[in-house]
PDB file of N, CA and C in Angstrom:
ATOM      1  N   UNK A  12      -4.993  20.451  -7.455  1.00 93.00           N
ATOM      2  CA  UNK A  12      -5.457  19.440  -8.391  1.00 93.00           C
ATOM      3  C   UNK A  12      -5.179  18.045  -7.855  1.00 93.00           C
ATOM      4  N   UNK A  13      -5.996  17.088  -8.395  1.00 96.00           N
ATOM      5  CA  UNK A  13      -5.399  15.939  -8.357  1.00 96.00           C
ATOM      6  C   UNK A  13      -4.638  15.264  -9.141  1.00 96.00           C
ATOM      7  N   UNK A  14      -3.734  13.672  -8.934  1.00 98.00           N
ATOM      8  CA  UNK A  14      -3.448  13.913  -9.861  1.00 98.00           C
ATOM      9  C   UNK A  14      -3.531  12.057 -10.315  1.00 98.00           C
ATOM     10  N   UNK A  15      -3.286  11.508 -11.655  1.00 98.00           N
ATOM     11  CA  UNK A  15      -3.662  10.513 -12.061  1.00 98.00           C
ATOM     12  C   UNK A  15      -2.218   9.837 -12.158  1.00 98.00           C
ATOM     13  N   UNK A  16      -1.410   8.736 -11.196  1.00 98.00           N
ATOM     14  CA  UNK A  16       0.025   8.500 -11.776  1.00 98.00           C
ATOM     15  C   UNK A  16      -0.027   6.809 -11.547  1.00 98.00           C
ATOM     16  N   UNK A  17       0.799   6.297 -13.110  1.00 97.00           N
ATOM     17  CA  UNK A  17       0.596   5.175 -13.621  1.00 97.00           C
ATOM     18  C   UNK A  17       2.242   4.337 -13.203  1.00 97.00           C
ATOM     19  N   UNK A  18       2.153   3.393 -12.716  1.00 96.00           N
ATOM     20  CA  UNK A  18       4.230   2.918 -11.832  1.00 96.00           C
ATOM     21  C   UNK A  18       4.029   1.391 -12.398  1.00 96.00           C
ATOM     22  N   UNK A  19       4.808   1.161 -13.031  1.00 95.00           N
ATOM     23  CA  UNK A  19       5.251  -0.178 -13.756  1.00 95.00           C
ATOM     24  C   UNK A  19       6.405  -0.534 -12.250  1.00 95.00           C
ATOM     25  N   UNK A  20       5.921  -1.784 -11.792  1.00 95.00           N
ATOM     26  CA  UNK A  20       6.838  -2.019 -10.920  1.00 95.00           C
ATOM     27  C   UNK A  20       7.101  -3.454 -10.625  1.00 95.00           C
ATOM     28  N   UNK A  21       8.252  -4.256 -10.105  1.00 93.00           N
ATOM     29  CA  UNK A  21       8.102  -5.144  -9.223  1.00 93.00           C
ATOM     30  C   UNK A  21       6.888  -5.777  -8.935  1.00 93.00           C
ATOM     31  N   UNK A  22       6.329  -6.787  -8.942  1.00 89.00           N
ATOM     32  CA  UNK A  22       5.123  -7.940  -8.100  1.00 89.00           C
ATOM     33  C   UNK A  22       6.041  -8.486  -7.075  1.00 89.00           C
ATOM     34  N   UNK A  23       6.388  -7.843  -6.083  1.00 89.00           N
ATOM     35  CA  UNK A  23       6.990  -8.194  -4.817  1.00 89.00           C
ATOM     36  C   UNK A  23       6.477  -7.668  -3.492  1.00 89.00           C
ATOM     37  N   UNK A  24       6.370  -8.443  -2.802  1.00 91.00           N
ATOM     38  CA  UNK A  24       6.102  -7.878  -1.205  1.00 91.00           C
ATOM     39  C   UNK A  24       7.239  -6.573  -0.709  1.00 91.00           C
ATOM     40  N   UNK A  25       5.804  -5.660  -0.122  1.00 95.00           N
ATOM     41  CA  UNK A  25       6.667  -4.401   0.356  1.00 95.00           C
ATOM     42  C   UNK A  25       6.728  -3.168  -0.659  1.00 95.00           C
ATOM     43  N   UNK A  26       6.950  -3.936  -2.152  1.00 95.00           N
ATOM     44  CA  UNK A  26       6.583  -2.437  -2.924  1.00 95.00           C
ATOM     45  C   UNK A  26       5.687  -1.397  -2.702  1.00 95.00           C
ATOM     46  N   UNK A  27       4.197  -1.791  -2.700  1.00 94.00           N
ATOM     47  CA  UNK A  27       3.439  -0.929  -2.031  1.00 94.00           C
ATOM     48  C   UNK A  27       3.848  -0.320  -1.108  1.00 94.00           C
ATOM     49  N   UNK A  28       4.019  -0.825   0.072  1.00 96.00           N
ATOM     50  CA  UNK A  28       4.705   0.142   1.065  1.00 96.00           C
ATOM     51  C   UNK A  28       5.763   1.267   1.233  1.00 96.00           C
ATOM     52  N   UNK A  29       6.287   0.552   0.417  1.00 97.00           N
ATOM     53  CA  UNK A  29       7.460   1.719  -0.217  1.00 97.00           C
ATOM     54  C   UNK A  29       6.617   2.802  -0.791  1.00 97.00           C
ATOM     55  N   UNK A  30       5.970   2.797  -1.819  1.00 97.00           N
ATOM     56  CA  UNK A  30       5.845   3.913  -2.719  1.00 97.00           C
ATOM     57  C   UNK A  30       4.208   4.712  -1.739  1.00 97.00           C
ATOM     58  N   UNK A  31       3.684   4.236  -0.644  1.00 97.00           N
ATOM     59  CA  UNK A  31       2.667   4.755   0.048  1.00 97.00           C
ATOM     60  C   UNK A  31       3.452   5.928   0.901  1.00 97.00           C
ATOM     61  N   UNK A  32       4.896   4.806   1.410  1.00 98.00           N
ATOM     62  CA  UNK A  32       5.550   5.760   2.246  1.00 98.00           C
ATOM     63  C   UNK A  32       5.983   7.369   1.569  1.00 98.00           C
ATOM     64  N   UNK A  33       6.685   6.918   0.488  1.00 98.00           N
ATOM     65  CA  UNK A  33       7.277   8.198  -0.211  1.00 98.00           C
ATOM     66  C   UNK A  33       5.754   9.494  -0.290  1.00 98.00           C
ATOM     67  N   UNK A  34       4.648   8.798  -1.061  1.00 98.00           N
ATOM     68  CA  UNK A  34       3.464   9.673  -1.024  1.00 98.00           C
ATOM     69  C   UNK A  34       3.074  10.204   0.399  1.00 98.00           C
ATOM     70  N   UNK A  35       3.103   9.377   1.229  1.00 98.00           N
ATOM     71  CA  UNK A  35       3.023  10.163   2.371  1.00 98.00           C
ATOM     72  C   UNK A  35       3.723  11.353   2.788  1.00 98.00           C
ATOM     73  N   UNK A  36       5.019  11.234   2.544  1.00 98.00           N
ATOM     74  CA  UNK A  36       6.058  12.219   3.119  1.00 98.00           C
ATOM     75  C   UNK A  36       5.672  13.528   2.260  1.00 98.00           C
ATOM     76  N   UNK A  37       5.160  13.305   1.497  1.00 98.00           N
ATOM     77  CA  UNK A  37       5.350  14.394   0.420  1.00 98.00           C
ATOM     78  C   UNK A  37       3.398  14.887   1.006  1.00 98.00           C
ATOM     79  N   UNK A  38       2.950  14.191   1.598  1.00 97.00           N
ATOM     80  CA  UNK A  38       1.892  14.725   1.790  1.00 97.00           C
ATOM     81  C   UNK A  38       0.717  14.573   1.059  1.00 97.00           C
ATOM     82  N   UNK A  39       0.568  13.475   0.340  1.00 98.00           N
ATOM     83  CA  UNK A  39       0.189  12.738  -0.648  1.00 98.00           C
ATOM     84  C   UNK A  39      -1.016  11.994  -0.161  1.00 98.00           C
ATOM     85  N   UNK A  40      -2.256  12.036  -0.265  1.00 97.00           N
ATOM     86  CA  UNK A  40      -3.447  11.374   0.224  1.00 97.00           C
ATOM     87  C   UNK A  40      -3.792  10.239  -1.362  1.00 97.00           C
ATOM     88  N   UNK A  41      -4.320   8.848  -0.796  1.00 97.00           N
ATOM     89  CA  UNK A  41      -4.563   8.222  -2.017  1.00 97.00           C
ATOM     90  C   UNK A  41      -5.816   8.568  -2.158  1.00 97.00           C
ATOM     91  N   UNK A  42      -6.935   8.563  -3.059  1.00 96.00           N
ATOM     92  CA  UNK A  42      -8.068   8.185  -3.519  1.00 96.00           C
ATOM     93  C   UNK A  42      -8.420   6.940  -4.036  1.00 96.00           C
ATOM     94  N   UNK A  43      -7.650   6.704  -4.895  1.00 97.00           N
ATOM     95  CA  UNK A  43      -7.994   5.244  -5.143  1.00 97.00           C
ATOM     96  C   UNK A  43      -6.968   4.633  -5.804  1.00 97.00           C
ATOM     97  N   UNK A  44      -6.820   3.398  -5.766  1.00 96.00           N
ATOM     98  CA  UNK A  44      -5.677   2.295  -5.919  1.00 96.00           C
ATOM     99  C   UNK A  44      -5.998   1.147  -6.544  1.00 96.00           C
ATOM    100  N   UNK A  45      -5.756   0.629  -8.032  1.00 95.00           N
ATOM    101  CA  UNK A  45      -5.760  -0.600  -8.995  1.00 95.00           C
ATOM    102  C   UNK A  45      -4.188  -0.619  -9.223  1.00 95.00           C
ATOM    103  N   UNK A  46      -4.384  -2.398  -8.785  1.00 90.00           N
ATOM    104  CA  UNK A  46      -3.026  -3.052  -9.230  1.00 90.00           C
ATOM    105  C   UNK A  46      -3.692  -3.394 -10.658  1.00 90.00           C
ATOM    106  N   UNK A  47      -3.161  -3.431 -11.654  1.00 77.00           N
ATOM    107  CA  UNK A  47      -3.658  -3.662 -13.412  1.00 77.00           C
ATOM    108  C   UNK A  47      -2.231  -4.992 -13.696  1.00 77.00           C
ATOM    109  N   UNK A  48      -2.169  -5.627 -14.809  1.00 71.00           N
ATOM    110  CA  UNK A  48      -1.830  -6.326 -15.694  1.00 71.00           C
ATOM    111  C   UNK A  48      -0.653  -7.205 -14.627  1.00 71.00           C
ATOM    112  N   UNK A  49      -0.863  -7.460 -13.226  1.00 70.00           N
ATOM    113  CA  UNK A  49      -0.156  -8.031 -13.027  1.00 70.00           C
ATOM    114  C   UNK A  49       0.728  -9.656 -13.365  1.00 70.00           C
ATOM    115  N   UNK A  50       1.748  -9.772 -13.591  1.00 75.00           N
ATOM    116  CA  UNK A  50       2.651 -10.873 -14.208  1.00 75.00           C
ATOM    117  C   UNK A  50       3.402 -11.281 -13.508  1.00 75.00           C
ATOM    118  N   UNK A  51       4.346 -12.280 -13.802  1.00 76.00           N
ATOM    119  CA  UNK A  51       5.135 -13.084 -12.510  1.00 76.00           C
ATOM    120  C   UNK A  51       6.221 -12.401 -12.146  1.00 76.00           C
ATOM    121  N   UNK A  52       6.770 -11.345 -12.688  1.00 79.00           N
ATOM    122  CA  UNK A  52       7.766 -10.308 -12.448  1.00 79.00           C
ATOM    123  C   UNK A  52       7.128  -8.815 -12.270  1.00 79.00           C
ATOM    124  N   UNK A  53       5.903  -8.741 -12.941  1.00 89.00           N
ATOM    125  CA  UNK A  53       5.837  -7.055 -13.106  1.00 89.00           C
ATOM    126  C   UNK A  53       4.116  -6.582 -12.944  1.00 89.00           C
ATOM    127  N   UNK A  54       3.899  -5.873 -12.074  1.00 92.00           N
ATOM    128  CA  UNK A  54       2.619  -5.113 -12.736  1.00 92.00           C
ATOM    129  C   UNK A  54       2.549  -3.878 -12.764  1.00 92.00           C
ATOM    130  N   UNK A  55       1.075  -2.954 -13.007  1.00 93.00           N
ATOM    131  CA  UNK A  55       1.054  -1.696 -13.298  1.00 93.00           C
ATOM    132  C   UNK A  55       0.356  -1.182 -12.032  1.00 93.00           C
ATOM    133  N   UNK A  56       0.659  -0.128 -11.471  1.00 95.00           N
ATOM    134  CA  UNK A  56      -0.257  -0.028 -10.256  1.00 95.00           C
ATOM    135  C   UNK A  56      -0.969   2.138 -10.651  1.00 95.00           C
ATOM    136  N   UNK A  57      -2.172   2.121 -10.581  1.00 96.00           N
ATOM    137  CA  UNK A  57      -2.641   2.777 -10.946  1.00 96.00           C
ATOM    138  C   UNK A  57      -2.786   4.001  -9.790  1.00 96.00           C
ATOM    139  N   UNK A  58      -2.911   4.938  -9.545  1.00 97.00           N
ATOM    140  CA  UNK A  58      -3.419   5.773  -8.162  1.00 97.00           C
ATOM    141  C   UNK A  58      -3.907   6.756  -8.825  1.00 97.00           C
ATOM    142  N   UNK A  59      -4.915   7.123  -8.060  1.00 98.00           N
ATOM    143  CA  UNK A  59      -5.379   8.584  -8.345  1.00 98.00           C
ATOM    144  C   UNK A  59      -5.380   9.384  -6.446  1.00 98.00           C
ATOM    145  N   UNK A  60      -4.712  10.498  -6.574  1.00 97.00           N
ATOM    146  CA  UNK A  60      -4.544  11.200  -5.614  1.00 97.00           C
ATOM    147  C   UNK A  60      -5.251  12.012  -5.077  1.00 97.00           C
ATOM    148  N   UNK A  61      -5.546  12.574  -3.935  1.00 96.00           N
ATOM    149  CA  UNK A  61      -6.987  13.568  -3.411  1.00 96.00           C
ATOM    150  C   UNK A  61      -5.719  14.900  -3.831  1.00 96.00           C
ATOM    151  N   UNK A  62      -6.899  16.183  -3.420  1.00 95.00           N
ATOM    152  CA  UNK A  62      -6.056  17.481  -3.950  1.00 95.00           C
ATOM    153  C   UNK A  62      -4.500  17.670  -3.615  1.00 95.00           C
ATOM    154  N   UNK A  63      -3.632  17.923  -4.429  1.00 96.00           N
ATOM    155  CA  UNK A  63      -2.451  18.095  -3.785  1.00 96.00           C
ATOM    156  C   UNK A  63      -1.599  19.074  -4.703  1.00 96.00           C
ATOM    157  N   UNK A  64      -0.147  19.801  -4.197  1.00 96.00           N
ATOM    158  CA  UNK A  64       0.263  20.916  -4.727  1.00 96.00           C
ATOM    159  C   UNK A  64       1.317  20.121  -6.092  1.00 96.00           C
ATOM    160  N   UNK A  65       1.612  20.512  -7.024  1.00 96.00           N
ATOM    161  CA  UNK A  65       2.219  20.118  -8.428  1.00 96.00           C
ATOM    162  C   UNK A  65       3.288  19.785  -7.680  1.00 96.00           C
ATOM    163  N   UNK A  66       3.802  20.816  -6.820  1.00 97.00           N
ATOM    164  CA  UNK A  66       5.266  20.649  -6.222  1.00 97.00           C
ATOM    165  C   UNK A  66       5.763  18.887  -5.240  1.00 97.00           C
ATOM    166  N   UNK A  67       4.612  19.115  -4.660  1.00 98.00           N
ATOM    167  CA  UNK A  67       4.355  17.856  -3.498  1.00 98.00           C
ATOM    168  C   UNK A  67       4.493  16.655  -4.527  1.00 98.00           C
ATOM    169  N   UNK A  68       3.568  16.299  -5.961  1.00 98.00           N
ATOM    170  CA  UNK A  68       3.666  15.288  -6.693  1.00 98.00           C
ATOM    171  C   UNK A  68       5.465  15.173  -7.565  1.00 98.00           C
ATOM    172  N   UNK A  69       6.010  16.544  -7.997  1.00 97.00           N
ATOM    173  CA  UNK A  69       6.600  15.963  -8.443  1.00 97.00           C
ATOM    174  C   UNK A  69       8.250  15.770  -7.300  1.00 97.00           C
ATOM    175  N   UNK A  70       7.945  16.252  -6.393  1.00 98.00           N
ATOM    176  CA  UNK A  70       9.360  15.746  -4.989  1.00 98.00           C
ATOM    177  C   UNK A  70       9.190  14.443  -4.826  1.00 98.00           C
ATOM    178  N   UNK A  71       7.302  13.730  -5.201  1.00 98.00           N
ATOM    179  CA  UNK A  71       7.171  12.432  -4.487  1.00 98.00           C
ATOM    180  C   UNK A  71       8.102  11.560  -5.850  1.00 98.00           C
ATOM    181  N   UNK A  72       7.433  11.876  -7.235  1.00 98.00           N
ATOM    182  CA  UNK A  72       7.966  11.327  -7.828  1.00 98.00           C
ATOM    183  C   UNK A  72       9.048  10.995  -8.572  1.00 98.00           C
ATOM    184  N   UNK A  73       9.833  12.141  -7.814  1.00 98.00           N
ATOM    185  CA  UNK A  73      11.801  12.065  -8.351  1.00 98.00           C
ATOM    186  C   UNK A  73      12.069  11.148  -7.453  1.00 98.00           C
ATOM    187  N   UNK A  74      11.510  10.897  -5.744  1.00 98.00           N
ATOM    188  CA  UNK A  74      11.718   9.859  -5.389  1.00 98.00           C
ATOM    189  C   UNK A  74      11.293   8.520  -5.528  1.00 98.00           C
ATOM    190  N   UNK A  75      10.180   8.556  -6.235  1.00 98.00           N
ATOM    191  CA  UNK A  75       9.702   7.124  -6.383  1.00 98.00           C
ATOM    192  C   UNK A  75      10.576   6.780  -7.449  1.00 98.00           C
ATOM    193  N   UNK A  76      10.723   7.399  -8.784  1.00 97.00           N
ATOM    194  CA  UNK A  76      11.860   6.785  -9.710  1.00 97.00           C
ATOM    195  C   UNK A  76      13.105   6.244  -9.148  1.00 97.00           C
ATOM    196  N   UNK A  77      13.807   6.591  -8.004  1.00 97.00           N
ATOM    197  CA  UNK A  77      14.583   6.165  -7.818  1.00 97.00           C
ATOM    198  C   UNK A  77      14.693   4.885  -6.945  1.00 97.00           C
ATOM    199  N   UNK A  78      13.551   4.399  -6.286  1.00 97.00           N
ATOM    200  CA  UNK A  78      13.266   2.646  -5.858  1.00 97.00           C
ATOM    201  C   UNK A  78      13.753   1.871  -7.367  1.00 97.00           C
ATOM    202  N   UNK A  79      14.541   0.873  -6.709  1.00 96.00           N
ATOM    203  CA  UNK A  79      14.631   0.105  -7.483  1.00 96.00           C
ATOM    204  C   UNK A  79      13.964  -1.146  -8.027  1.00 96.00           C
ATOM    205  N   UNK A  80      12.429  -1.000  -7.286  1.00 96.00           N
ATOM    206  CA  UNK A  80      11.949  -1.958  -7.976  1.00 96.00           C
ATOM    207  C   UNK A  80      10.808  -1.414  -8.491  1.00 96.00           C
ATOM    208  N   UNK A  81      10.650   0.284  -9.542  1.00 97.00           N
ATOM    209  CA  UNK A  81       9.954   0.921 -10.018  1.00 97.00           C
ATOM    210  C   UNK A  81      11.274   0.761 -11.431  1.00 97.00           C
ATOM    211  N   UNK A  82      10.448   0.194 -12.460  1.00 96.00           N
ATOM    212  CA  UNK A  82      10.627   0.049 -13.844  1.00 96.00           C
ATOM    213  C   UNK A  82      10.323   0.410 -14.814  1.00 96.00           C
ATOM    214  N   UNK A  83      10.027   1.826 -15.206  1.00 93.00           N
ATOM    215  CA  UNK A  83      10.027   3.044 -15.932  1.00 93.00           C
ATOM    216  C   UNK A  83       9.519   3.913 -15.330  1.00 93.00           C
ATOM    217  N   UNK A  84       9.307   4.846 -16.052  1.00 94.00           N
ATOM    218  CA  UNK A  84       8.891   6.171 -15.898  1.00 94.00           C
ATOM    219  C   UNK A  84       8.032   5.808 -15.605  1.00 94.00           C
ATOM    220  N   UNK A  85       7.468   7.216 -14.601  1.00 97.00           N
ATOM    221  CA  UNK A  85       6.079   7.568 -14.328  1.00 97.00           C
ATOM    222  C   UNK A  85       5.153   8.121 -14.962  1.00 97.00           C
ATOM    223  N   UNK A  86       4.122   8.137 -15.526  1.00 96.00           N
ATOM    224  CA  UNK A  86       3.010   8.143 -16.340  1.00 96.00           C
ATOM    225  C   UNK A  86       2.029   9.651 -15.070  1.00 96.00           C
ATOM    226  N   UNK A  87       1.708  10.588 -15.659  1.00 97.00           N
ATOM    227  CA  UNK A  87       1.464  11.573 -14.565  1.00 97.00           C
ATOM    228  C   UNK A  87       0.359  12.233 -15.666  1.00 97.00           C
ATOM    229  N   UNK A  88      -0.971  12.605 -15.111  1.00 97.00           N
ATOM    230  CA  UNK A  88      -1.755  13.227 -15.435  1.00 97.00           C
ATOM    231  C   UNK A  88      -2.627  14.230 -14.669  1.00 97.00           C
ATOM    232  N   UNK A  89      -2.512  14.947 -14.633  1.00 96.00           N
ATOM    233  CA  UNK A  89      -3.097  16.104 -13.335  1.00 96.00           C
ATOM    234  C   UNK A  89      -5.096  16.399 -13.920  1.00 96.00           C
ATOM    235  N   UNK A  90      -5.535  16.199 -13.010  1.00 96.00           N
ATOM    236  CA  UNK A  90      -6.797  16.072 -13.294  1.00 96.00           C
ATOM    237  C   UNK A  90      -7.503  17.574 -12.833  1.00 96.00           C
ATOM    238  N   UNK A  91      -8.240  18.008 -13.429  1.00 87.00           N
ATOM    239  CA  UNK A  91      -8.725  19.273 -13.271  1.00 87.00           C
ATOM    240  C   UNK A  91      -9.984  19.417 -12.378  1.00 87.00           C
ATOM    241  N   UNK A  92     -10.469  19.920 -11.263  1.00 78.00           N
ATOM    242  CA  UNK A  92     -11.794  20.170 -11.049  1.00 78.00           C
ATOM    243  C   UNK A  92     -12.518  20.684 -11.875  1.00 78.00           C
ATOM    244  N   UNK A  93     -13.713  20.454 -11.711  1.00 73.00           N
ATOM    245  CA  UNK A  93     -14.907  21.338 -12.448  1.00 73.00           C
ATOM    246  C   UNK A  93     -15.770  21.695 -11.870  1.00 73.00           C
TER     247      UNK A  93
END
């Protein structure tokens, strides 16, 4: 499946990179990428992921919670083929 995950984070240089890296390791392909509601401290950054295993998303995202400039939870929706 793919999957749909929503990261309240930091508006700082390098965040992205950080959280591309972690998806990578885990084997993580992007599809597509919106930065949303960005503010002078914070925005929302949107991804939707190409096919990947439940397991792979959630190893990426016990590590992405733990960057410290990711500011809540992760927002995760697994999208179904048809």
């Amino acid at each position: 499946s793919s999957y749909y995950l929503r990261l309240a984070v930091e508006d700082k240089v390098g965040v992205m990179a950080n959280v591309a890296a972690i998806l990578s390791r885990h084997g993580i392909s992007i599809e597509a990428l919106i930065q949303k509601d960005a503010k002078k401290t914070a925005a929302q950054i949107v991804i939707v992921t190409n096919e990947v295993s439940e397991s792979n998303v959630n190893a990426a995202i016990a590590q992405l919670v733990e960057l410290p400039e990711v500011l809540s939870d992760i927002g995760r929706i697994r999208i179904a083929a048809f």
